[in-house]
Amino acid sequence: MRIDRTRLHDPVLAAVVAIVSMVLHTLDDPLIPASAGPRPPDGLGVALVAVAGVPVAFRRRWPLAALCAALVPGLLLTATGYGAGVPGLAGLVLLYSVASHRGLAMALGGLLVSLSAYALGTLAGPVRAAAWTDHVVVVILVTAVWGAGRSLRLRRAYLEELKDRAARLERAHAADTRAARAEERSRIARELHDVVAHHVSVMVVQAAAARRVLAADPALAGEALSAIEHTGRSAMAEMRTIVGVLRADARAELGPQPGVRDLPALVEQMREAGLPVRLLVEGEPRELPAGVDLAAYRLVQEGLTNSLRHAGAGAGAVVTVRHKPRELDVRVEDDGTGGAADGLTSGQGHGLVGIRERVALYGGILSIGPLPGGGFEVRARFPLKDGQ
């Protein structure tokens, strides 16, 4: 069995206080001259002094009650002529305990009780030879002990507040870390969806074309297979760049993220996949913020991918990029039969969600829907601050 040693501290302290108080009781009280004739130490006085030390054993559980209990033997000692302040050691220990373990109201109550008991014993006792300066010293001593207890309590409360604040900051940091990780996972998932959806769609279309012409025109089928290989390699390179940031034990193959400057290559890739695409750039091209640049590229990529998959045979697309003084306007239009709407407005998959999140992240305005004369449009306008 394990014994809680902290529970033995107060009883041991009570025994020490009782023994020291009894020793002091047998000595002459320096505050009272021998001519005053205090009652000499005897069994009754020793017993009262010992009883005054017993409440110290309960100083943590009931400090104020223990203080009041210890003051009763002190008043009896004074009233019976043994001298004033004989059991003061127990009273000082308990007053310190009240001040250091209880709130301000109870601590002030303990100080008031101690000073009142001392004043009552001084006035009611038969011995009054002490000078007024001695009483001032006692009051100062009692107040100093009380102040030391309050100082310890305030310091303890301050340390607890620091620990609580550190714990809150640690929890907040952990929550921020989890949020950052979740946001990063969401970003990576969005990037992977855009990359995989685009390249796989292109590869599926090219594979279907190669299968149709394989017997009639092997050379054309070989070109389609070469395009599939090139598209697959591009997809793998992009995915390694994106997923590489998750691998702590390997360095990512870092490279610049695609942007508006890479739209000609994207348009050419879609042409090879069988979707006639025109690229129109209006205004003076300039350096764009990295996030807006990537969002514009992914929007065009998603729009063309959906046109390739859903616009129907013979449909063409037009990509328009307008560089305005305080706005970047990106538009993808096709003249298909309206099937492209199924890929973006159905709400299924991550395409529409990813586009909306990207545009909203940079304060842009997104519009998706069919055109009045037929076809489908995906358009986003990104605000630019200070010309960027």
Short mmCIF file of N, CA and C in Angstrom, two decimals, residues 56 59 63-64 66-68 70-71 88-102 106-115 138-150:
data_model
loop_
_atom_site.label_atom_id
_atom_site.label_comp_id
_atom_site.label_asym_id
_atom_site.label_seq_id
_atom_site.Cartn_x
_atom_site.Cartn_y
_atom_site.Cartn_z
N VAL A 56 -3.67 23.13 14.19
CA VAL A 56 -2.75 23.27 13.06
C VAL A 56 -2.82 22.05 12.14
N ARG A 59 -5.15 22.76 9.15
CA ARG A 59 -4.99 24.11 8.59
C ARG A 59 -5.31 24.17 7.09
N PRO A 63 -9.08 26.05 7.47
CA PRO A 63 -8.11 26.99 8.06
C PRO A 63 -8.75 28.04 8.98
N LEU A 64 -9.88 28.62 8.60
CA LEU A 64 -10.49 29.65 9.44
C LEU A 64 -11.06 29.06 10.71
N ALA A 66 -9.98 26.36 12.18
CA ALA A 66 -8.83 26.00 13.00
C ALA A 66 -8.24 27.22 13.70
N LEU A 67 -8.21 28.35 13.00
CA LEU A 67 -7.70 29.59 13.61
C LEU A 67 -8.57 29.99 14.80
N CYS A 68 -9.87 29.95 14.63
CA CYS A 68 -10.78 30.32 15.74
C CYS A 68 -10.61 29.34 16.90
N ALA A 70 -7.90 27.72 17.69
CA ALA A 70 -6.61 27.94 18.36
C ALA A 70 -6.63 29.20 19.21
N LEU A 71 -7.47 30.18 18.86
CA LEU A 71 -7.52 31.42 19.63
C LEU A 71 -8.23 31.25 20.96
N GLY A 88 0.93 32.38 20.54
CA GLY A 88 0.94 33.12 19.29
C GLY A 88 1.48 32.35 18.12
N LEU A 89 2.38 31.36 18.34
CA LEU A 89 2.96 30.62 17.22
C LEU A 89 1.89 29.87 16.44
N ALA A 90 1.00 29.17 17.12
CA ALA A 90 -0.08 28.45 16.44
C ALA A 90 -1.01 29.42 15.72
N GLY A 91 -1.31 30.54 16.37
CA GLY A 91 -2.18 31.53 15.72
C GLY A 91 -1.56 32.11 14.47
N LEU A 92 -0.22 32.36 14.50
CA LEU A 92 0.45 32.91 13.31
C LEU A 92 0.46 31.89 12.17
N VAL A 93 0.71 30.63 12.49
CA VAL A 93 0.72 29.59 11.45
C VAL A 93 -0.66 29.47 10.80
N LEU A 94 -1.70 29.49 11.64
CA LEU A 94 -3.06 29.33 11.10
C LEU A 94 -3.51 30.58 10.34
N LEU A 95 -3.10 31.77 10.81
CA LEU A 95 -3.44 32.99 10.07
C LEU A 95 -2.77 32.97 8.70
N TYR A 96 -1.53 32.51 8.64
CA TYR A 96 -0.84 32.37 7.36
C TYR A 96 -1.57 31.38 6.45
N SER A 97 -2.06 30.30 7.04
CA SER A 97 -2.77 29.29 6.25
C SER A 97 -4.07 29.83 5.69
N VAL A 98 -4.81 30.60 6.49
CA VAL A 98 -6.05 31.21 6.00
C VAL A 98 -5.76 32.15 4.84
N ALA A 99 -4.73 32.98 4.99
CA ALA A 99 -4.41 33.97 3.95
C ALA A 99 -3.91 33.31 2.66
N SER A 100 -3.24 32.16 2.77
CA SER A 100 -2.63 31.54 1.59
C SER A 100 -3.52 30.50 0.92
N HIS A 101 -4.59 30.05 1.61
CA HIS A 101 -5.42 28.99 1.04
C HIS A 101 -6.87 29.40 0.81
N ARG A 102 -7.26 30.59 1.19
CA ARG A 102 -8.64 31.02 1.01
C ARG A 102 -8.69 32.36 0.30
N MET A 106 -12.40 35.74 3.16
CA MET A 106 -12.11 34.88 4.31
C MET A 106 -10.77 35.23 4.93
N ALA A 107 -9.80 35.61 4.10
CA ALA A 107 -8.50 36.00 4.64
C ALA A 107 -8.61 37.25 5.49
N LEU A 108 -9.38 38.24 5.04
CA LEU A 108 -9.60 39.46 5.85
C LEU A 108 -10.34 39.11 7.14
N GLY A 109 -11.28 38.16 7.05
CA GLY A 109 -11.98 37.73 8.26
C GLY A 109 -11.02 37.11 9.27
N GLY A 110 -10.08 36.30 8.79
CA GLY A 110 -9.08 35.71 9.69
C GLY A 110 -8.20 36.75 10.32
N LEU A 111 -7.77 37.77 9.56
CA LEU A 111 -6.96 38.85 10.12
C LEU A 111 -7.74 39.62 11.18
N LEU A 112 -9.00 39.90 10.90
CA LEU A 112 -9.83 40.63 11.87
C LEU A 112 -10.03 39.82 13.14
N VAL A 113 -10.27 38.52 12.99
CA VAL A 113 -10.45 37.66 14.17
C VAL A 113 -9.18 37.63 15.01
N SER A 114 -8.01 37.51 14.37
CA SER A 114 -6.75 37.45 15.11
C SER A 114 -6.49 38.74 15.87
N LEU A 115 -6.66 39.90 15.22
CA LEU A 115 -6.43 41.18 15.88
C LEU A 115 -7.46 41.41 16.99
N VAL A 138 3.36 43.76 17.72
CA VAL A 138 2.54 42.56 17.52
C VAL A 138 1.61 42.74 16.32
N VAL A 139 0.98 43.91 16.24
CA VAL A 139 0.07 44.17 15.11
C VAL A 139 0.83 44.10 13.79
N ILE A 140 2.03 44.69 13.77
CA ILE A 140 2.84 44.65 12.54
C ILE A 140 3.22 43.21 12.20
N LEU A 141 3.58 42.43 13.22
CA LEU A 141 3.95 41.04 12.97
C LEU A 141 2.78 40.24 12.41
N VAL A 142 1.60 40.41 13.03
CA VAL A 142 0.42 39.68 12.55
C VAL A 142 0.09 40.08 11.12
N THR A 143 0.16 41.38 10.85
CA THR A 143 -0.15 41.86 9.49
C THR A 143 0.86 41.35 8.48
N ALA A 144 2.13 41.31 8.89
CA ALA A 144 3.18 40.82 7.98
C ALA A 144 2.97 39.35 7.65
N VAL A 145 2.61 38.55 8.66
CA VAL A 145 2.35 37.13 8.40
C VAL A 145 1.17 36.98 7.45
N TRP A 146 0.13 37.77 7.70
CA TRP A 146 -1.05 37.72 6.81
C TRP A 146 -0.66 38.12 5.38
N GLY A 147 0.14 39.19 5.26
CA GLY A 147 0.58 39.62 3.93
C GLY A 147 1.43 38.59 3.23
N ALA A 148 2.27 37.86 3.98
CA ALA A 148 3.08 36.81 3.36
C ALA A 148 2.19 35.70 2.82
N GLY A 149 1.14 35.35 3.58
CA GLY A 149 0.20 34.33 3.09
C GLY A 149 -0.53 34.78 1.83
N ARG A 150 -0.98 36.03 1.82
CA ARG A 150 -1.67 36.54 0.63
C ARG A 150 -0.73 36.59 -0.58
#
